[in-house]
XYZ file of C-alpha atoms in Angstrom:
755
model
C -10.248 -35.151 -13.220
C -9.436 -34.853 -9.527
C -8.155 -37.922 -7.642
C -9.091 -38.847 -4.089
C -6.155 -38.084 -1.742
C -4.370 -41.077 -0.279
C -4.363 -41.525 3.514
C -0.706 -40.592 3.733
C -1.322 -37.190 2.137
C -1.992 -34.105 4.170
C -5.638 -33.093 4.708
C -6.977 -30.944 1.941
C -4.060 -31.449 -0.438
C -4.546 -32.689 -4.003
C -2.446 -33.316 -7.027
C -2.148 -30.197 -9.154
C -1.995 -30.104 -12.910
C 0.524 -27.404 -13.828
C -0.599 -26.676 -17.310
C 1.744 -23.696 -17.727
C 4.737 -26.086 -17.685
C 3.327 -28.106 -20.550
C 3.472 -31.380 -18.592
C 0.473 -33.677 -19.056
C 1.192 -36.653 -16.795
C 3.683 -35.196 -14.363
C 2.168 -33.244 -11.491
C 4.186 -30.840 -9.459
C 3.501 -27.875 -7.243
C 3.970 -26.393 -3.854
C 1.097 -26.623 -1.403
C 1.795 -24.901 1.892
C 5.456 -25.743 1.505
C 4.668 -29.320 0.376
C 6.775 -30.297 -2.630
C 4.821 -32.708 -4.786
C 6.183 -34.705 -7.677
C 5.031 -37.862 -9.327
C 3.819 -39.594 -12.442
C 0.169 -40.567 -12.774
C -0.370 -43.872 -14.513
C -3.660 -45.705 -14.662
C -5.080 -43.604 -11.833
C -2.281 -44.664 -9.444
C 0.259 -42.268 -7.901
C 3.649 -43.887 -8.431
C 5.321 -41.321 -6.173
C 3.699 -39.722 -3.145
C 4.189 -36.167 -1.967
C 7.249 -35.345 0.027
C 6.195 -32.869 2.688
C 8.425 -30.098 3.830
C 5.890 -28.364 6.122
C 2.259 -28.648 7.168
C -0.620 -27.527 4.900
C -1.822 -24.023 5.826
C -5.596 -23.459 5.831
C -6.044 -19.698 5.346
C -8.660 -17.933 7.464
C -8.473 -14.388 6.113
C -12.089 -13.295 6.483
C -12.585 -10.200 8.618
C -15.005 -10.658 11.496
C -18.717 -10.923 10.820
C -20.672 -7.643 11.006
C -21.933 -7.324 14.566
C -25.180 -5.486 13.788
C -26.103 -6.954 10.415
C -29.871 -7.058 9.799
C -32.188 -7.907 6.932
C -31.096 -8.715 3.386
C -32.922 -12.050 3.491
C -33.590 -12.006 -0.250
C -29.967 -11.298 -1.111
C -28.670 -13.909 1.351
C -30.994 -16.450 -0.242
C -29.645 -15.468 -3.643
C -26.087 -16.177 -2.528
C -27.275 -19.480 -1.042
C -28.655 -20.410 -4.447
C -25.386 -19.463 -6.073
C -23.554 -21.790 -3.710
C -26.099 -24.547 -4.250
C -25.619 -24.214 -7.996
C -22.027 -25.394 -7.636
C -21.742 -28.988 -6.515
C -18.462 -30.225 -4.970
C -17.543 -31.851 -8.268
C -17.955 -28.576 -10.104
C -21.194 -29.490 -11.833
C -24.026 -27.008 -11.680
C -27.719 -27.485 -11.064
C -30.498 -25.496 -12.656
C -31.255 -23.203 -9.749
C -32.590 -19.672 -10.022
C -32.276 -16.975 -7.421
C -35.493 -15.670 -5.882
C -36.791 -12.417 -7.320
C -38.979 -11.169 -4.466
C -37.190 -7.811 -4.295
C -37.904 -7.142 -7.941
C -35.553 -5.318 -10.293
C -32.784 -4.968 -7.715
C -32.135 -8.695 -7.784
C -30.980 -10.243 -11.041
C -31.728 -13.856 -11.824
C -28.613 -15.960 -11.633
C -27.978 -17.596 -15.033
C -27.081 -21.182 -14.209
C -26.215 -23.685 -16.902
C -24.908 -27.230 -16.894
C -21.584 -26.055 -15.486
C -21.533 -23.363 -12.819
C -18.591 -21.013 -12.544
C -18.748 -20.392 -8.819
C -18.164 -16.662 -9.380
C -20.701 -14.089 -8.195
C -20.393 -10.314 -8.397
C -22.195 -8.084 -5.923
C -22.596 -4.556 -7.255
C -24.091 -1.385 -5.915
C -23.425 2.205 -4.959
C -20.903 3.123 -2.299
C -22.283 2.667 1.199
C -24.906 0.142 0.125
C -23.461 -2.595 2.337
C -21.900 -4.955 -0.200
C -18.967 -6.027 1.994
C -21.186 -6.510 5.032
C -23.530 -8.712 3.023
C -20.671 -10.904 1.804
C -19.088 -11.207 5.237
C -22.399 -11.965 6.927
C -23.130 -14.662 4.369
C -19.606 -16.096 4.483
C -19.550 -16.498 8.261
C -22.863 -18.349 8.111
C -21.348 -20.880 5.687
C -17.804 -21.432 6.927
C -18.475 -25.170 7.139
C -18.872 -25.249 3.373
C -15.269 -24.150 2.888
C -13.079 -26.566 4.840
C -10.000 -25.695 2.775
C -10.039 -22.076 3.923
C -11.040 -18.557 2.982
C -9.020 -15.895 1.205
C -9.922 -12.211 1.412
C -8.393 -9.134 -0.189
C -9.458 -5.498 -0.360
C -8.549 -4.446 -3.893
C -8.981 -0.756 -2.992
C -10.932 -0.063 -6.159
C -12.654 2.857 -4.477
C -10.690 4.144 -1.494
C -9.924 7.579 -0.070
C -6.149 7.663 -0.509
C -5.013 4.552 -2.371
C -4.873 3.567 -6.000
C -6.502 0.261 -6.962
C -4.317 -2.662 -5.971
C -2.228 -4.306 -8.667
C -3.527 -7.881 -8.995
C 0.078 -9.125 -8.790
C 0.215 -7.753 -5.233
C -2.984 -9.612 -4.375
C -1.658 -12.851 -5.885
C 1.536 -12.563 -3.870
C -0.538 -12.019 -0.737
C -2.569 -15.120 -1.467
C 0.585 -17.198 -1.970
C 1.838 -16.014 1.386
C -1.490 -16.873 2.984
C -1.348 -20.348 1.456
C 1.975 -20.940 3.179
C 4.290 -20.826 0.173
C 7.799 -20.063 1.343
C 9.145 -16.811 -0.138
C 12.066 -18.626 -1.740
C 9.714 -20.906 -3.674
C 7.581 -18.105 -5.160
C 8.355 -17.653 -8.881
C 9.660 -14.270 -9.949
C 7.462 -14.069 -13.035
C 3.960 -12.664 -12.268
C 2.268 -15.077 -14.695
C 4.018 -17.984 -13.014
C 2.779 -16.696 -9.648
C -0.783 -16.725 -10.955
C -0.278 -20.275 -12.229
C 1.124 -21.365 -8.876
C -1.836 -19.783 -7.050
C -4.316 -21.557 -9.300
C -2.488 -24.824 -8.826
C -2.693 -24.484 -5.070
C -6.432 -23.855 -4.945
C -7.378 -26.260 -7.743
C -10.173 -28.642 -6.754
C -10.294 -27.232 -3.234
C -13.434 -26.127 -1.466
C -12.434 -22.586 -0.651
C -14.085 -19.195 -0.464
C -12.277 -16.352 -2.172
C -13.585 -12.841 -1.475
C -12.327 -10.114 -3.778
C -13.635 -6.969 -2.137
C -13.916 -3.472 -3.572
C -12.842 -4.272 -7.114
C -12.520 -1.450 -9.623
C -12.155 -3.376 -12.877
C -12.402 -6.866 -14.251
C -8.661 -6.693 -14.993
C -8.050 -6.617 -11.241
C -10.172 -9.692 -10.704
C -9.416 -12.077 -13.572
C -5.884 -13.070 -12.416
C -7.350 -13.932 -9.019
C -9.983 -16.314 -10.338
C -9.216 -19.974 -9.645
C -9.177 -22.411 -12.512
C -11.591 -24.789 -10.818
C -15.256 -24.187 -10.009
C -15.045 -25.965 -6.661
C -13.996 -22.631 -5.205
C -16.648 -20.029 -4.547
C -15.615 -16.515 -5.535
C -17.494 -13.427 -4.345
C -16.525 -10.115 -5.913
C -17.828 -6.799 -4.626
C -17.535 -3.539 -6.503
C -19.353 -0.425 -7.564
C -19.132 -1.287 -11.241
C -20.855 -4.104 -13.072
C -17.529 -5.760 -14.091
C -19.133 -6.584 -17.407
C -16.449 -8.857 -18.828
C -16.664 -11.103 -15.755
C -20.319 -11.605 -16.580
C -19.802 -11.850 -20.338
C -16.645 -13.966 -20.544
C -16.521 -15.795 -17.230
C -20.216 -16.433 -16.654
C -20.289 -14.652 -13.323
C -23.670 -14.293 -11.693
C -24.537 -10.717 -10.799
C -26.431 -9.465 -7.773
C -27.301 -5.771 -7.578
C -27.561 -4.533 -4.012
C -30.193 -1.860 -3.604
C -31.519 0.118 -0.661
C -33.081 -1.585 2.333
C -36.776 -2.244 2.580
C -38.632 -0.061 5.050
C -38.818 -2.921 7.557
C -35.093 -3.606 7.166
C -34.298 0.072 7.683
C -36.341 0.094 10.883
C -34.587 -3.096 12.028
C -31.208 -1.435 11.430
C -32.137 1.581 13.549
C -33.602 -0.679 16.211
C -30.402 -2.749 16.362
C -28.308 0.381 16.841
C -30.571 2.599 18.924
C -32.368 -0.018 20.988
C -35.968 -1.131 20.964
C -37.019 1.334 23.648
C -35.810 4.479 21.909
C -37.281 3.448 18.560
C -40.625 2.552 20.133
C -40.727 5.825 22.066
C -40.426 8.044 18.963
C -41.926 6.063 16.059
C -42.841 9.095 13.938
C -39.293 10.440 14.117
C -37.936 7.028 13.171
C -40.238 6.945 10.137
C -39.021 10.387 9.124
C -35.369 9.395 9.525
C -35.932 6.377 7.307
C -37.638 8.546 4.692
C -34.974 11.263 4.807
C -32.230 8.635 4.447
C -34.150 6.952 1.657
C -33.382 3.592 3.357
C -29.760 4.053 2.250
C -27.694 1.792 4.559
C -24.711 4.096 5.117
C -26.948 7.128 5.641
C -28.956 5.198 8.224
C -25.768 4.054 9.956
C -24.396 7.605 10.127
C -27.725 8.878 11.445
C -27.781 6.111 14.043
C -24.248 7.049 15.097
C -25.356 10.660 15.618
C -28.232 9.459 17.771
C -26.172 6.967 19.780
C -23.399 9.462 20.533
C -25.949 12.123 21.499
C -28.380 10.192 23.679
C -29.848 13.372 25.179
C -30.879 14.718 21.762
C -34.425 13.652 20.797
C -34.820 11.828 17.503
C -37.186 14.514 16.121
C -34.369 17.042 16.534
C -31.954 14.786 14.655
C -34.572 14.346 11.936
C -34.991 18.123 11.758
C -31.264 18.636 11.245
C -31.229 16.035 8.497
C -34.276 17.581 6.863
C -32.761 21.067 6.886
C -29.117 20.305 6.130
C -29.243 17.074 4.160
C -25.839 15.825 3.082
C -24.020 18.156 5.463
C -25.262 16.064 8.385
C -24.046 12.910 6.640
C -20.523 14.295 6.150
C -17.487 13.867 8.406
C -14.458 16.142 8.524
C -11.768 13.650 9.475
C -13.025 10.136 8.695
C -13.820 9.763 4.986
C -15.294 6.281 5.452
C -17.854 7.799 7.852
C -18.951 10.423 5.298
C -21.531 9.635 2.646
C -20.385 12.493 0.350
C -16.786 11.266 0.602
C -17.758 7.664 -0.082
C -19.753 8.744 -3.129
C -16.911 10.962 -4.344
C -14.664 7.931 -4.739
C -16.979 6.680 -7.500
C -16.281 9.775 -9.599
C -12.536 9.213 -9.827
C -12.767 6.622 -12.558
C -15.194 8.662 -14.664
C -14.170 10.861 -17.567
C -14.621 14.621 -17.349
C -17.623 14.345 -19.657
C -19.232 11.648 -17.509
C -18.687 13.698 -14.358
C -20.330 16.683 -16.043
C -23.328 14.580 -17.054
C -23.590 13.295 -13.474
C -23.560 16.845 -12.120
C -26.159 18.092 -14.606
C -28.471 15.193 -13.828
C -28.415 16.426 -10.249
C -29.909 19.809 -11.180
C -32.259 18.602 -13.919
C -35.961 18.997 -13.082
C -37.783 15.797 -12.175
C -36.845 12.584 -10.420
C -35.793 10.680 -13.521
C -34.888 11.225 -17.145
C -34.701 9.625 -20.573
C -31.843 9.552 -23.092
C -33.437 12.223 -25.356
C -33.940 14.544 -22.374
C -30.389 13.840 -21.182
C -29.088 14.723 -24.642
C -30.900 18.060 -24.467
C -29.677 18.690 -20.929
C -26.029 17.966 -21.681
C -25.873 19.259 -25.233
C -24.355 15.937 -26.316
C -25.255 13.956 -29.389
C -27.881 11.288 -28.566
C -25.385 8.418 -28.864
C -22.860 10.089 -26.553
C -25.552 10.995 -24.019
C -26.711 7.383 -23.964
C -23.134 6.172 -23.498
C -22.645 8.581 -20.599
C -25.821 7.307 -18.934
C -24.606 3.736 -19.405
C -21.280 4.624 -17.787
C -23.090 6.097 -14.777
C -25.241 2.985 -14.522
C -22.076 0.890 -14.671
C -20.656 2.984 -11.815
C -23.817 2.412 -9.717
C -24.519 6.144 -9.624
C -27.628 5.937 -11.799
C -30.275 3.220 -11.949
C -31.832 2.109 -15.190
C -35.581 1.714 -14.791
C -38.241 0.184 -17.065
C -39.349 1.992 -20.202
C -35.960 3.558 -20.858
C -35.880 5.780 -17.781
C -32.878 6.606 -15.614
C -33.029 7.704 -11.971
C -30.812 8.411 -8.972
C -31.354 7.740 -5.304
C -32.324 11.024 -3.643
C -29.077 11.245 -1.661
C -26.949 10.526 -4.729
C -28.918 13.206 -6.564
C -28.209 15.617 -3.713
C -24.524 14.813 -4.016
C -24.659 15.318 -7.789
C -26.238 18.712 -7.170
C -23.310 19.713 -4.959
C -20.866 18.736 -7.690
C -22.806 20.893 -10.160
C -21.693 23.951 -8.192
C -18.231 23.347 -9.622
C -19.537 23.909 -13.157
C -19.558 27.434 -14.606
C -22.797 29.293 -13.887
C -23.394 29.837 -17.590
C -23.044 26.130 -18.329
C -25.640 25.252 -15.697
C -28.078 27.872 -16.969
C -27.652 26.797 -20.576
C -28.212 23.146 -19.668
C -31.413 23.944 -17.794
C -32.679 26.117 -20.648
C -32.102 23.281 -23.123
C -33.882 20.598 -21.110
C -36.787 22.940 -20.286
C -37.235 23.763 -23.967
C -37.079 20.072 -24.830
C -39.918 19.253 -22.436
C -41.969 22.333 -23.307
C -41.888 21.851 -27.066
C -42.542 18.126 -26.870
C -45.487 18.792 -24.533
C -46.851 21.386 -26.947
C -46.626 18.871 -29.794
C -48.385 16.219 -27.705
C -51.176 18.621 -26.753
C -51.705 19.637 -30.373
C -51.938 16.005 -31.479
C -54.511 15.219 -28.795
C -56.525 18.419 -29.250
C -56.480 19.247 -32.940
C -59.155 21.927 -32.582
C -57.667 23.425 -29.436
C -55.912 26.707 -30.324
C -52.241 25.977 -30.932
C -50.126 28.642 -29.279
C -46.550 27.712 -30.166
C -43.914 28.702 -27.633
C -40.816 30.649 -28.585
C -38.208 28.741 -30.578
C -36.171 26.285 -28.503
C -32.536 26.826 -27.614
C -30.018 25.919 -30.323
C -29.367 22.199 -30.566
C -32.624 21.182 -28.857
C -34.607 18.573 -30.776
C -38.059 17.856 -29.294
C -39.400 14.350 -29.712
C -41.190 13.855 -33.050
C -44.391 12.366 -31.627
C -46.285 10.689 -34.433
C -49.844 10.000 -33.219
C -52.311 10.445 -30.395
C -51.346 7.172 -28.700
C -47.696 8.166 -28.535
C -48.601 11.681 -27.408
C -50.847 10.480 -24.573
C -48.258 7.936 -23.414
C -45.508 10.570 -23.394
C -47.581 13.029 -21.351
C -48.472 10.273 -18.886
C -44.847 9.183 -18.481
C -43.443 12.722 -18.223
C -46.193 14.343 -16.169
C -44.186 14.627 -12.942
C -41.140 15.883 -14.840
C -43.229 18.506 -16.656
C -44.584 19.825 -13.359
C -41.043 19.957 -11.975
C -39.922 21.732 -15.142
C -42.559 24.412 -14.670
C -41.474 24.948 -11.062
C -37.805 25.172 -12.062
C -38.662 27.616 -14.864
C -40.476 29.844 -12.361
C -37.394 29.918 -10.140
C -35.199 30.877 -13.102
C -37.634 33.534 -14.330
C -38.314 31.756 -17.650
C -41.872 33.098 -17.666
C -42.869 31.984 -21.155
C -41.950 28.377 -20.264
C -44.097 28.554 -17.124
C -47.125 29.887 -18.985
C -46.893 27.627 -22.031
C -46.452 24.504 -19.926
C -49.709 25.310 -18.108
C -51.377 25.753 -21.498
C -49.928 22.547 -22.959
C -50.954 20.495 -19.911
C -54.416 21.984 -19.497
C -56.434 19.457 -21.474
C -54.362 16.541 -20.188
C -55.016 17.658 -16.625
C -58.744 17.935 -17.299
C -59.057 14.534 -18.951
C -57.073 12.739 -16.278
C -58.707 14.606 -13.410
C -55.444 16.154 -12.141
C -57.364 19.015 -10.599
C -54.856 20.131 -7.993
C -52.018 19.962 -10.496
C -54.064 22.118 -12.859
C -54.707 24.614 -10.072
C -51.004 24.862 -9.222
C -49.977 25.105 -12.878
C -52.352 27.976 -13.611
C -51.452 29.847 -10.441
C -47.832 29.731 -11.578
C -48.895 30.750 -15.089
C -50.811 33.759 -13.772
C -47.723 34.920 -11.889
C -45.674 34.481 -15.059
C -48.233 36.277 -17.253
C -47.534 39.537 -15.443
C -44.090 39.489 -17.075
C -45.329 38.626 -20.597
C -46.211 41.299 -23.172
C -49.412 39.731 -24.577
C -52.447 40.740 -22.443
C -54.281 37.630 -23.643
C -51.953 35.515 -21.510
C -53.328 37.220 -18.405
C -57.020 36.858 -19.320
C -56.497 33.209 -20.286
C -54.637 32.507 -17.061
C -57.437 34.090 -14.997
C -60.042 32.098 -16.925
C -58.335 28.745 -16.547
C -57.499 29.434 -12.928
C -61.140 30.340 -12.323
C -62.248 27.031 -13.846
C -59.677 25.089 -11.784
C -60.922 26.756 -8.588
C -64.554 26.010 -9.466
C -63.777 22.329 -9.989
C -62.337 22.151 -6.474
C -65.144 24.103 -4.846
C -63.119 27.302 -4.322
C -66.085 29.377 -5.434
C -65.096 32.812 -4.129
C -61.635 32.652 -5.669
C -63.100 31.226 -8.854
C -65.544 34.096 -9.265
C -62.806 36.681 -8.713
C -60.633 35.196 -11.439
C -63.507 34.802 -13.900
C -64.627 38.389 -13.360
C -61.056 39.551 -13.931
C -60.778 37.418 -17.085
C -63.973 38.842 -18.538
C -62.957 42.400 -17.713
C -59.588 41.985 -19.460
C -61.219 40.366 -22.501
C -63.735 43.197 -22.848
C -61.101 45.912 -22.364
C -58.911 44.389 -25.074
C -61.862 43.651 -27.406
C -61.019 39.951 -27.378
C -64.290 38.367 -28.499
C -62.972 34.802 -28.411
C -61.793 35.187 -24.845
C -65.120 36.760 -23.870
C -66.981 33.762 -25.295
C -64.711 31.286 -23.507
C -65.130 33.118 -20.219
C -68.928 33.140 -20.492
C -68.723 29.392 -21.066
C -66.740 28.942 -17.854
C -69.122 31.244 -15.978
C -71.953 28.937 -17.048
C -70.045 26.056 -15.482
C -69.378 28.149 -12.355
C -73.040 28.988 -11.748
C -74.074 25.432 -12.544
C -71.742 24.246 -9.803
C -73.485 26.718 -7.488
C -76.886 25.230 -8.386
C -78.065 28.387 -10.180
C -79.079 26.746 -13.481
C -80.986 29.801 -14.731
C -77.907 32.027 -14.415
C -75.731 29.316 -15.901
C -78.077 29.079 -18.913
C -77.803 32.825 -19.512
C -74.004 32.644 -19.730
C -74.150 29.565 -21.954
C -76.455 31.385 -24.397
C -74.177 34.438 -24.331
C -71.209 32.231 -25.249
C -73.236 30.577 -28.030
C -74.078 33.937 -29.584
C -70.453 35.081 -29.559
C -69.184 31.837 -31.116
C -71.732 32.095 -33.889
C -70.746 35.728 -34.485
C -67.074 34.874 -34.975
C -67.808 31.720 -37.009
C -66.260 29.019 -34.805
C -68.542 25.982 -35.335
C -66.727 23.533 -33.051
C -66.858 25.932 -30.119
C -70.452 26.635 -31.106
C -71.114 22.899 -30.695
C -69.776 22.989 -27.145
C -71.994 25.964 -26.331
C -75.041 24.276 -27.904
C -74.489 21.259 -25.681
C -74.060 23.512 -22.648
C -77.355 25.257 -23.393
C -78.983 21.848 -23.823
C -77.651 20.671 -20.457
C -78.977 23.614 -18.467
C -82.287 23.545 -20.313
C -82.633 19.883 -19.336
C -81.836 20.774 -15.736
C -84.664 23.342 -15.925
C -86.996 20.761 -17.557
C -87.092 22.679 -20.849
C -86.681 19.315 -22.557
C -87.722 20.145 -26.148
C -85.305 23.083 -26.246
C -82.633 20.873 -24.752
C -83.132 18.191 -27.451
C -82.987 20.712 -30.279
C -79.723 22.202 -29.055
C -78.167 18.785 -28.435
C -79.098 17.476 -31.879
C -77.463 20.552 -33.404
C -74.397 20.052 -31.198
C -74.116 16.353 -32.082
C -74.266 17.119 -35.791
C -71.377 19.573 -35.527
C -69.280 17.305 -33.306
C -69.671 14.437 -35.749
C -68.833 16.645 -38.725
C -65.535 17.562 -37.074
C -64.883 14.084 -35.605
C -64.764 15.475 -32.084
C -65.111 12.326 -29.945
C -64.949 14.189 -26.628
C -67.657 16.600 -27.693
C -69.807 13.757 -28.974
C -69.441 11.913 -25.654
C -70.412 15.030 -23.715
C -73.504 15.499 -25.862
C -74.550 11.860 -25.413
C -74.279 12.435 -21.664
C -76.676 15.381 -22.010
C -79.076 13.225 -24.039
C -78.973 10.785 -21.128
C -80.021 13.553 -18.735
C -82.842 14.617 -21.064
C -84.184 11.058 -21.281
C -83.922 10.585 -17.529
C -85.789 13.822 -16.821
C -88.429 12.698 -19.307
C -88.878 9.421 -17.411
C -87.404 7.234 -20.183
C -84.823 5.604 -17.918
C -83.898 2.769 -20.286
C -83.115 5.257 -23.061
C -81.155 7.354 -20.582
C -78.983 4.352 -19.696
C -78.395 3.715 -23.407
C -77.181 7.281 -23.983
C -75.021 7.281 -20.859
C -73.320 4.063 -21.912
C -72.546 5.570 -25.320
C -70.792 8.391 -23.501
C -69.010 5.985 -21.136
C -67.627 3.963 -24.044
C -66.079 7.052 -25.605
C -64.691 8.412 -22.338
C -63.084 5.083 -21.485
C -61.533 4.829 -24.951
C -59.798 8.179 -24.493
C -59.137 7.760 -20.754
C -61.068 10.923 -20.040
C -61.511 10.012 -16.396
C -62.744 13.440 -15.314
C -65.950 13.270 -17.364
C -66.090 9.487 -17.036
C -66.667 9.973 -13.305
C -69.527 12.410 -13.995
C -71.260 10.029 -16.386
C -70.877 7.066 -14.014
C -72.488 9.265 -11.376
C -75.306 10.164 -13.779
C -76.046 6.629 -15.017
C -76.674 5.416 -11.494
C -79.882 7.466 -11.239
C -81.893 5.770 -14.022
C -80.661 2.391 -12.806
C -81.933 3.235 -9.331
C -85.230 4.498 -10.762
C -85.691 1.139 -12.515
C -84.959 -0.748 -9.316
C -81.600 -1.966 -10.677
C -79.877 -1.307 -7.404
C -76.789 -3.455 -8.023
C -76.051 -1.642 -11.287
C -76.569 1.729 -9.602
C -74.250 0.792 -6.746
C -71.565 -0.480 -9.128
C -71.616 2.737 -11.161
C -71.597 4.978 -8.087
C -68.800 3.049 -6.383
C -66.599 3.393 -9.490
C -67.449 7.097 -9.720
C -66.624 7.510 -6.031
C -63.158 6.018 -6.575
C -62.497 8.501 -9.372
C -63.763 11.389 -7.253
C -61.449 10.373 -4.419
C -58.427 9.994 -6.697
C -59.074 13.376 -8.276
C -59.589 15.214 -5.000
C -63.192 16.085 -5.837
C -64.335 16.191 -2.234
C -67.735 17.814 -2.854
C -68.759 15.163 -5.370
C -67.348 12.412 -3.167
C -69.429 13.535 -0.162
C -72.579 13.717 -2.261
C -71.973 10.283 -3.763
C -71.338 8.681 -0.384
C -74.731 10.025 0.675
C -76.324 8.589 -2.482
C -74.848 5.167 -1.718
C -76.056 5.422 1.887
C -79.548 6.346 0.726
C -79.534 3.454 -1.738
C -78.551 0.973 0.965
C -81.244 2.397 3.248
C -83.830 2.010 0.488
C -82.888 -1.627 -0.044
C -82.563 -2.524 3.657
C -84.494 0.035 5.724
C -83.589 0.146 9.422
C -85.863 -1.806 11.745
C -88.419 0.314 13.560
C -88.113 0.541 17.317
């Protein structure tokens, strides 16, 4: 245990137990040139220290950052870390706040706190500034001094510092005379630990590369607070030494604005708020990028902020580079993180930069890199450890946009063939997995398998509809990006087949604009494909997508072209499908009689080719338009026939659609209670399969019988939910109509007072 210093001893000095000498009761050491020797007996010092010089209190901290802003959550976290270590070395059960979410780890605090915290994050994230800002706010907590060393773990022109050099520097700072410093490095470490034992000191180990650099510099007593910054996680410090870890992420939007305000001045920021917002977005709230951008603006006061934003938008990382000062260049700062990576890890980093989509998964990374799954996962882990990649929930990995841009520049150093092969592999991985997912979800949808994937590509073996739907939901943005990248590379079959594989998913989820873009790209690709059916199908699906969004003229052009191609190539199936879409087109135009004619034409063709499930869809379509024309008996007959076929083939979507038509028939017949019953049967099925496109329609429909029965609250609830779906799906025509219905309902309930 530590003993209270006697009045004759120098302030801050304590007895030191030199365990490396194997002496249990004799204490000896050198503290700031103070030679101590004595025998402890019964808690009494029999010999007092014999001073040779005054105790030196080191004050090595660099100055506090002048323009430090924000980081309240992280500063609070460091406060909690300090509070967890009492002066006697005992910890308290304190947890760090988690307001920032995944960027802030909870500090594991047990009965005994270690006093060691690691602050990790990418280069230029502001780790050193955070530590210095916090340290200068708490100098009173460290009366015995502060030690600081830059370990040069990631520096432009220096190798990481040998810990022995850092130890020697600390001994000098503590006032140990050169002649009294042991020659043996281990003895120097022991002397250092003896000097700081039981003292209330802050030790900042900045810019560490490895745990091996740090461990010799850790004091043996938890009364010292140690803050370690570095770009790597320093895993063994966390595992073996119980260090608490704080991951420093980008600034919040408000913090980013505060940073620009502090550097540019309130007036300039207030005068051009839109440009400031764009600068923050283009920098991705990355602290160093914001600081460099602010420097450009400050040193060019005559240049408007919109012009600076335009340069950043057009040139990206080039604007954030600097020819002569590496520390003022974001690309240079990021490049220092690559030095400690293996060649394989650097290649993975580069390929992630050119991969389609904003994030990835280990299976996709394995396809991209051509590595075995275990090696791909290890490479991702190494990049996470280096703070170049972030691990996100659900097994996803992502980069900050600026780090991705830098990775893309490094990919230019790879052979062209290697880049092309990597992109082909990851595109085939996504395409074939999407095709499998679509087939699982739409068993009776024609399965058009794409060409065989590139060698070594192993699509995910999706096992059921739940897994398939979840995969499509999670990968939707990546699949769209994959289609766009495939178009750029001229991989036309990938472009077309991705549109096909996503078609039903887009319809069910109401991704109407995504469907429109996908089929426009597919039509462009179909020109380069040998099968004429790809062109007629692309025109048909594009025509349907246009009709859904109210682009009636364009829709009709594509549908006419689709039908013409199908007739010219004697493609009866495609003719039937196109007549079905033409029925939908004319129904959207309000011409139910013309729509019914096309629906009956489709029904006849399906019956002729013997496709009963498609026949069921056409029967329901005929029933719908007959109901709209008040031909209710004919409508019922067709819908009963459709329902029988849908149930025989276990087609839940088709059954739901037919129940919706039965609801319309009952409503038109004046049986509003029965209509509500049928509509709710359809709603239950649509909700179960998350078919939000048709769910919105049925919610819209069920409001009418509720309103007819005077159940105004139920009508309003259904219409408000439908309106939200219409808005989310970009269905502006339906949204305008429904807003009018809600207005009319409110007027009916509370008519305006007469003048």
